[in-house]
mmCIF file of C-alpha atoms in Angstrom:
data_model
loop_
_atom_site.group_PDB
_atom_site.id
_atom_site.type_symbol
_atom_site.label_atom_id
_atom_site.label_comp_id
_atom_site.label_asym_id
_atom_site.label_seq_id
_atom_site.Cartn_x
_atom_site.Cartn_y
_atom_site.Cartn_z
ATOM 1 C CA UNK A 258 0.000 0.000 0.000
ATOM 2 C CA UNK A 259 2.803 2.361 0.904
ATOM 3 C CA UNK A 260 4.698 1.733 -2.357
ATOM 4 C CA UNK A 261 1.448 2.192 -4.291
ATOM 5 C CA UNK A 262 0.850 5.630 -2.772
ATOM 6 C CA UNK A 263 4.441 6.656 -3.476
ATOM 7 C CA UNK A 264 3.881 5.641 -7.115
ATOM 8 C CA UNK A 265 0.761 7.812 -7.278
ATOM 9 C CA UNK A 266 2.731 10.790 -6.017
ATOM 10 C CA UNK A 267 5.507 10.095 -8.538
ATOM 11 C CA UNK A 268 2.985 10.174 -11.376
ATOM 12 C CA UNK A 269 1.491 13.407 -10.081
ATOM 13 C CA UNK A 270 4.911 15.086 -9.922
ATOM 14 C CA UNK A 271 5.821 13.847 -13.410
ATOM 15 C CA UNK A 272 2.674 15.489 -14.797
ATOM 16 C CA UNK A 273 3.785 18.770 -13.254
ATOM 17 C CA UNK A 274 7.192 18.354 -14.896
ATOM 18 C CA UNK A 275 5.937 18.258 -18.490
ATOM 19 C CA UNK A 276 8.326 20.211 -20.694
ATOM 20 C CA UNK A 277 10.895 20.693 -17.922
ATOM 21 C CA UNK A 278 14.398 19.267 -17.826
ATOM 22 C CA UNK A 279 14.952 17.847 -14.360
ATOM 23 C CA UNK A 280 16.799 14.889 -12.948
ATOM 24 C CA UNK A 281 14.724 11.928 -14.259
ATOM 25 C CA UNK A 282 14.781 10.412 -10.773
ATOM 26 C CA UNK A 283 13.504 13.641 -9.218
ATOM 27 C CA UNK A 284 9.865 12.546 -8.942
ATOM 28 C CA UNK A 285 10.760 9.379 -7.075
ATOM 29 C CA UNK A 286 13.192 11.169 -4.783
ATOM 30 C CA UNK A 287 10.669 13.842 -3.870
ATOM 31 C CA UNK A 288 7.860 11.333 -3.362
ATOM 32 C CA UNK A 289 9.959 9.212 -1.010
ATOM 33 C CA UNK A 290 11.240 12.306 0.775
ATOM 34 C CA UNK A 291 7.700 13.492 1.476
ATOM 35 C CA UNK A 292 6.044 10.191 2.195
ATOM 36 C CA UNK A 293 5.422 8.900 5.690
ATOM 37 C CA UNK A 294 2.363 7.342 7.262
ATOM 38 C CA UNK A 295 0.835 10.518 5.873
ATOM 39 C CA UNK A 296 2.562 13.323 4.077
ATOM 40 C CA UNK A 297 4.606 15.360 6.499
ATOM 41 C CA UNK A 298 5.497 18.994 6.038
ATOM 42 C CA UNK A 299 9.026 19.768 4.894
ATOM 43 C CA UNK A 300 10.952 22.219 7.028
ATOM 44 C CA UNK A 301 12.243 25.421 5.447
ATOM 45 C CA UNK A 302 15.780 24.031 5.725
ATOM 46 C CA UNK A 303 14.916 20.708 4.047
ATOM 47 C CA UNK A 304 12.861 22.304 1.284
ATOM 48 C CA UNK A 305 15.586 24.847 0.495
ATOM 49 C CA UNK A 306 18.269 22.153 0.403
ATOM 50 C CA UNK A 307 16.139 20.015 -1.901
ATOM 51 C CA UNK A 308 15.432 22.914 -4.257
ATOM 52 C CA UNK A 309 19.120 23.875 -4.425
ATOM 53 C CA UNK A 310 20.221 20.278 -4.896
ATOM 54 C CA UNK A 311 17.918 19.774 -7.891
ATOM 55 C CA UNK A 312 18.304 23.284 -9.376
ATOM 56 C CA UNK A 313 14.577 24.040 -9.208
ATOM 57 C CA UNK A 314 13.421 27.605 -9.816
ATOM 58 C CA UNK A 315 11.009 29.248 -7.397
ATOM 59 C CA UNK A 316 8.305 29.488 -10.079
ATOM 60 C CA UNK A 317 8.479 25.754 -10.616
ATOM 61 C CA UNK A 318 8.593 25.189 -6.865
ATOM 62 C CA UNK A 319 5.388 27.204 -6.472
ATOM 63 C CA UNK A 320 3.704 24.903 -9.001
ATOM 64 C CA UNK A 321 4.552 21.930 -6.794
ATOM 65 C CA UNK A 322 3.469 23.753 -3.663
ATOM 66 C CA UNK A 323 0.127 24.935 -5.053
ATOM 67 C CA UNK A 324 -0.653 21.607 -6.682
ATOM 68 C CA UNK A 325 -0.136 19.640 -3.487
ATOM 69 C CA UNK A 326 -2.081 22.248 -1.501
ATOM 70 C CA UNK A 327 -5.009 21.764 -3.907
ATOM 71 C CA UNK A 328 -4.889 18.049 -3.111
ATOM 72 C CA UNK A 329 -5.065 18.901 0.584
ATOM 73 C CA UNK A 330 -1.367 18.465 1.361
ATOM 74 C CA UNK A 331 0.050 21.736 2.676
ATOM 75 C CA UNK A 332 3.527 20.298 2.962
ATOM 76 C CA UNK A 333 5.779 22.904 1.323
ATOM 77 C CA UNK A 334 6.862 26.141 3.045
ATOM 78 C CA UNK A 335 6.367 29.402 1.182
ATOM 79 C CA UNK A 336 8.962 30.525 -1.349
ATOM 80 C CA UNK A 337 9.307 33.850 0.487
ATOM 81 C CA UNK A 338 10.406 32.097 3.683
ATOM 82 C CA UNK A 339 12.752 29.874 1.706
ATOM 83 C CA UNK A 340 14.278 32.846 -0.093
ATOM 84 C CA UNK A 341 14.897 34.600 3.229
ATOM 85 C CA UNK A 342 16.526 31.443 4.574
ATOM 86 C CA UNK A 343 18.626 31.127 1.392
ATOM 87 C CA UNK A 344 19.943 34.664 1.876
ATOM 88 C CA UNK A 345 20.922 33.762 5.431
ATOM 89 C CA UNK A 346 22.753 30.729 4.068
ATOM 90 C CA UNK A 347 24.641 32.786 1.497
ATOM 91 C CA UNK A 348 25.710 35.409 4.024
ATOM 92 C CA UNK A 349 26.072 33.112 7.018
ATOM 93 C CA UNK A 350 23.986 33.397 10.170
ATOM 94 C CA UNK A 351 26.336 35.046 12.647
ATOM 95 C CA UNK A 352 25.847 34.629 16.387
ATOM 96 C CA UNK A 353 27.809 35.923 19.353
ATOM 97 C CA UNK A 354 28.441 34.398 22.753
ATOM 98 C CA UNK A 355 30.650 34.567 25.833
ATOM 99 C CA UNK A 356 32.270 31.227 26.655
ATOM 100 C CA UNK A 357 34.380 30.112 29.606
ATOM 101 C CA UNK A 358 37.555 28.090 29.128
ATOM 102 C CA UNK A 359 39.084 25.528 31.499
ATOM 103 C CA UNK A 360 40.871 28.312 33.382
ATOM 104 C CA UNK A 361 37.539 30.051 34.098
ATOM 105 C CA UNK A 362 38.433 32.865 31.708
ATOM 106 C CA UNK A 363 35.634 34.507 29.716
ATOM 107 C CA UNK A 364 36.050 34.636 25.934
ATOM 108 C CA UNK A 365 33.984 36.710 23.523
ATOM 109 C CA UNK A 366 33.268 34.885 20.272
ATOM 110 C CA UNK A 367 31.391 35.479 17.023
ATOM 111 C CA UNK A 368 30.685 32.500 14.773
ATOM 112 C CA UNK A 369 28.637 31.316 11.810
ATOM 113 C CA UNK A 370 25.955 28.958 13.116
ATOM 114 C CA UNK A 371 24.967 27.393 9.773
ATOM 115 C CA UNK A 372 28.366 26.283 8.480
ATOM 116 C CA UNK A 373 27.160 23.168 6.623
ATOM 117 C CA UNK A 374 24.469 25.122 4.767
ATOM 118 C CA UNK A 375 26.944 27.910 3.990
ATOM 119 C CA UNK A 376 29.408 25.390 2.559
ATOM 120 C CA UNK A 377 26.750 23.651 0.468
ATOM 121 C CA UNK A 378 25.615 26.949 -1.022
ATOM 122 C CA UNK A 379 29.162 28.092 -1.791
ATOM 123 C CA UNK A 380 30.071 24.743 -3.346
ATOM 124 C CA UNK A 381 26.960 24.741 -5.548
ATOM 125 C CA UNK A 382 27.676 28.324 -6.633
ATOM 126 C CA UNK A 383 31.263 27.402 -7.543
ATOM 127 C CA UNK A 384 30.045 24.351 -9.455
ATOM 128 C CA UNK A 385 27.480 26.376 -11.388
ATOM 129 C CA UNK A 386 30.165 28.899 -12.361
ATOM 130 C CA UNK A 387 32.524 26.088 -13.499
ATOM 131 C CA UNK A 388 35.034 27.098 -10.816
ATOM 132 C CA UNK A 389 34.897 24.084 -8.496
ATOM 133 C CA UNK A 390 37.887 21.736 -8.712
ATOM 134 C CA UNK A 391 36.621 18.140 -8.759
ATOM 135 C CA UNK A 392 39.761 16.681 -10.344
ATOM 136 C CA UNK A 393 40.139 14.239 -7.423
ATOM 137 C CA UNK A 394 36.444 13.298 -7.554
ATOM 138 C CA UNK A 395 35.922 14.974 -4.194
ATOM 139 C CA UNK A 396 35.489 18.431 -2.698
ATOM 140 C CA UNK A 397 38.628 19.668 -0.934
ATOM 141 C CA UNK A 398 38.110 22.168 1.876
ATOM 142 C CA UNK A 399 40.943 23.823 3.767
ATOM 143 C CA UNK A 400 40.296 24.921 7.356
ATOM 144 C CA UNK A 401 42.742 27.686 8.175
ATOM 145 C CA UNK A 402 43.484 29.438 11.464
ATOM 146 C CA UNK A 403 45.271 32.666 12.225
ATOM 147 C CA UNK A 404 46.113 34.749 15.285
ATOM 148 C CA UNK A 405 46.319 38.454 14.585
ATOM 149 C CA UNK A 406 46.434 41.289 17.102
ATOM 150 C CA UNK A 407 43.966 40.379 19.882
ATOM 151 C CA UNK A 408 41.817 37.895 17.951
ATOM 152 C CA UNK A 409 42.074 34.301 16.742
ATOM 153 C CA UNK A 410 40.207 33.585 13.520
ATOM 154 C CA UNK A 411 39.019 30.441 11.744
ATOM 155 C CA UNK A 412 38.253 30.413 8.027
ATOM 156 C CA UNK A 413 37.560 27.999 5.181
ATOM 157 C CA UNK A 414 38.798 27.789 1.601
ATOM 158 C CA UNK A 415 37.162 25.586 -1.047
ATOM 159 C CA UNK A 416 39.461 24.201 -3.733
ATOM 160 C CA UNK A 417 38.782 25.929 -7.022
ATOM 161 C CA UNK A 418 40.275 25.474 -10.473
ATOM 162 C CA UNK A 419 42.098 28.787 -10.417
ATOM 163 C CA UNK A 420 43.868 30.472 -7.471
ATOM 164 C CA UNK A 421 41.931 28.906 -4.654
ATOM 165 C CA UNK A 422 44.329 30.254 -2.001
ATOM 166 C CA UNK A 423 42.818 33.698 -2.387
ATOM 167 C CA UNK A 424 41.174 36.212 -0.081
ATOM 168 C CA UNK A 425 38.148 36.197 -2.388
ATOM 169 C CA UNK A 426 37.740 32.474 -1.720
ATOM 170 C CA UNK A 427 37.967 32.821 2.064
ATOM 171 C CA UNK A 428 34.947 32.574 4.355
ATOM 172 C CA UNK A 429 35.472 33.636 7.960
ATOM 173 C CA UNK A 430 33.444 31.253 10.144
ATOM 174 C CA UNK A 431 34.578 32.130 13.683
ATOM 175 C CA UNK A 432 36.591 34.694 15.618
ATOM 176 C CA UNK A 433 37.270 35.136 19.309
ATOM 177 C CA UNK A 434 39.230 37.542 21.478
ATOM 178 C CA UNK A 435 42.174 35.685 22.942
ATOM 179 C CA UNK A 436 45.317 33.684 22.334
ATOM 180 C CA UNK A 437 45.428 30.684 19.994
ATOM 181 C CA UNK A 438 46.281 28.230 22.765
ATOM 182 C CA UNK A 439 44.707 24.805 23.167
ATOM 183 C CA UNK A 440 42.337 25.772 26.005
ATOM 184 C CA UNK A 441 40.837 28.694 24.089
ATOM 185 C CA UNK A 442 40.580 26.855 20.786
ATOM 186 C CA UNK A 443 39.013 23.804 22.405
ATOM 187 C CA UNK A 444 36.433 26.015 24.096
ATOM 188 C CA UNK A 445 35.606 28.144 21.062
ATOM 189 C CA UNK A 446 36.096 25.836 18.082
ATOM 190 C CA UNK A 447 35.061 22.402 19.401
ATOM 191 C CA UNK A 448 31.427 22.618 18.223
ATOM 192 C CA UNK A 449 32.532 24.040 14.868
ATOM 193 C CA UNK A 450 35.083 21.252 14.397
ATOM 194 C CA UNK A 451 32.416 18.639 15.111
ATOM 195 C CA UNK A 452 30.060 20.195 12.552
ATOM 196 C CA UNK A 453 32.824 20.235 9.942
ATOM 197 C CA UNK A 454 33.713 16.610 10.684
ATOM 198 C CA UNK A 455 30.069 15.628 10.145
ATOM 199 C CA UNK A 456 30.100 17.307 6.719
ATOM 200 C CA UNK A 457 31.378 14.202 4.945
ATOM 201 C CA UNK A 458 29.656 14.380 1.543
ATOM 202 C CA UNK A 459 27.121 16.237 -0.565
ATOM 203 C CA UNK A 460 25.124 15.817 -3.755
ATOM 204 C CA UNK A 461 26.067 18.010 -6.716
ATOM 205 C CA UNK A 462 23.904 17.803 -9.815
ATOM 206 C CA UNK A 463 22.794 14.274 -8.933
ATOM 207 C CA UNK A 464 26.280 12.967 -8.085
ATOM 208 C CA UNK A 465 27.539 12.284 -4.577
ATOM 209 C CA UNK A 466 30.986 13.690 -3.755
ATOM 210 C CA UNK A 467 33.009 13.033 -0.620
ATOM 211 C CA UNK A 468 34.421 15.992 1.300
ATOM 212 C CA UNK A 469 38.080 16.080 2.338
ATOM 213 C CA UNK A 470 39.094 18.494 5.095
ATOM 214 C CA UNK A 471 42.635 19.880 5.341
ATOM 215 C CA UNK A 472 44.045 21.839 8.293
ATOM 216 C CA UNK A 473 46.375 24.768 7.688
ATOM 217 C CA UNK A 474 47.871 27.622 9.678
ATOM 218 C CA UNK A 475 51.094 28.702 11.320
ATOM 219 C CA UNK A 476 53.122 26.348 13.516
ATOM 220 C CA UNK A 477 51.564 27.414 16.819
ATOM 221 C CA UNK A 478 48.025 27.135 15.482
ATOM 222 C CA UNK A 479 48.621 23.620 14.137
ATOM 223 C CA UNK A 480 50.196 22.494 17.421
ATOM 224 C CA UNK A 481 47.320 23.935 19.456
ATOM 225 C CA UNK A 482 44.708 22.421 17.153
ATOM 226 C CA UNK A 483 46.308 18.977 17.454
ATOM 227 C CA UNK A 484 46.936 19.254 21.186
ATOM 228 C CA UNK A 485 50.737 19.309 20.870
ATOM 229 C CA UNK A 486 52.956 21.405 23.110
ATOM 230 C CA UNK A 487 55.222 22.307 20.202
ATOM 231 C CA UNK A 488 58.851 21.581 19.491
ATOM 232 C CA UNK A 489 60.814 20.579 22.592
ATOM 233 C CA UNK A 490 63.857 18.433 23.236
ATOM 234 C CA UNK A 491 66.041 17.551 26.186
ATOM 235 C CA UNK A 492 69.017 16.777 23.948
ATOM 236 C CA UNK A 493 69.204 19.005 20.911
ATOM 237 C CA UNK A 494 70.985 17.904 17.738
ATOM 238 C CA UNK A 495 74.467 19.186 17.005
#
C-alpha cells in the first residue's frame, strides 16, 4: 500500500514536470522524501536544500506547492520564507556568545551557526560557475586558522580550479578575542570542528561527492589544534 501511494505521487509530480528538464529520478526522490504514514510537512531548511540540490526555480517550486495544496497536502513552506533562509545561508547566520575556558576565563566569540548550509551553497555556486575543482572526484576544503592582534580567527577555503588560495575564496566562520592556545581553541572551536567533521559528503547535480578536510595555519596554530605542546627536546641535535 505504501509503495502504491508513493507511485501515485511520482505520477502526479511527473505530470507537473511536463516540458521541464529535471533529474529523471527527481519525482521518485521527492515522493519518497515526502512520504510517511501521511505526508509530512518539509521544514524550510529541508525544502531549500532540496530545491538547491535539484536546481529548481522558485516558479516551478510554487507549481509543486500549489498543486499539493489543492490536493489537501500543505507540505511545502512558502517561497518567500525559503528565499529569506537562502539569503541567510549565502551570508552566514552570525551569532555571538561569551564562553568560559578551562581556566575560568571569559572569551567573547562570534561565529557562523549554519556552516554546513553555507558550505553547500558556496560549493553549488562554484560548481554552477565552473570554478569548483573536482579533479580528485571529491570536494577539498581547507580549514585555516590565524592569530592576529587580539583575535584568533578560523576560516575555510574551497578548492577551485584557479587560485583557490585567495582572499576572495575565504569565508570567515569564527573569531574570538584571545590567544590561539589549546584551552581557548578547544572552548571556542570544538562545536565548529564537530560540525565540519560531520560534513562528509554532498550531492552536486545528482552525483555524490566526498568531502576532504585539510588543516592549515602557522606552527603554533597547528600544534594547538592537534593538542601538541610544540617543538621541545632535552638533547638538541648538534
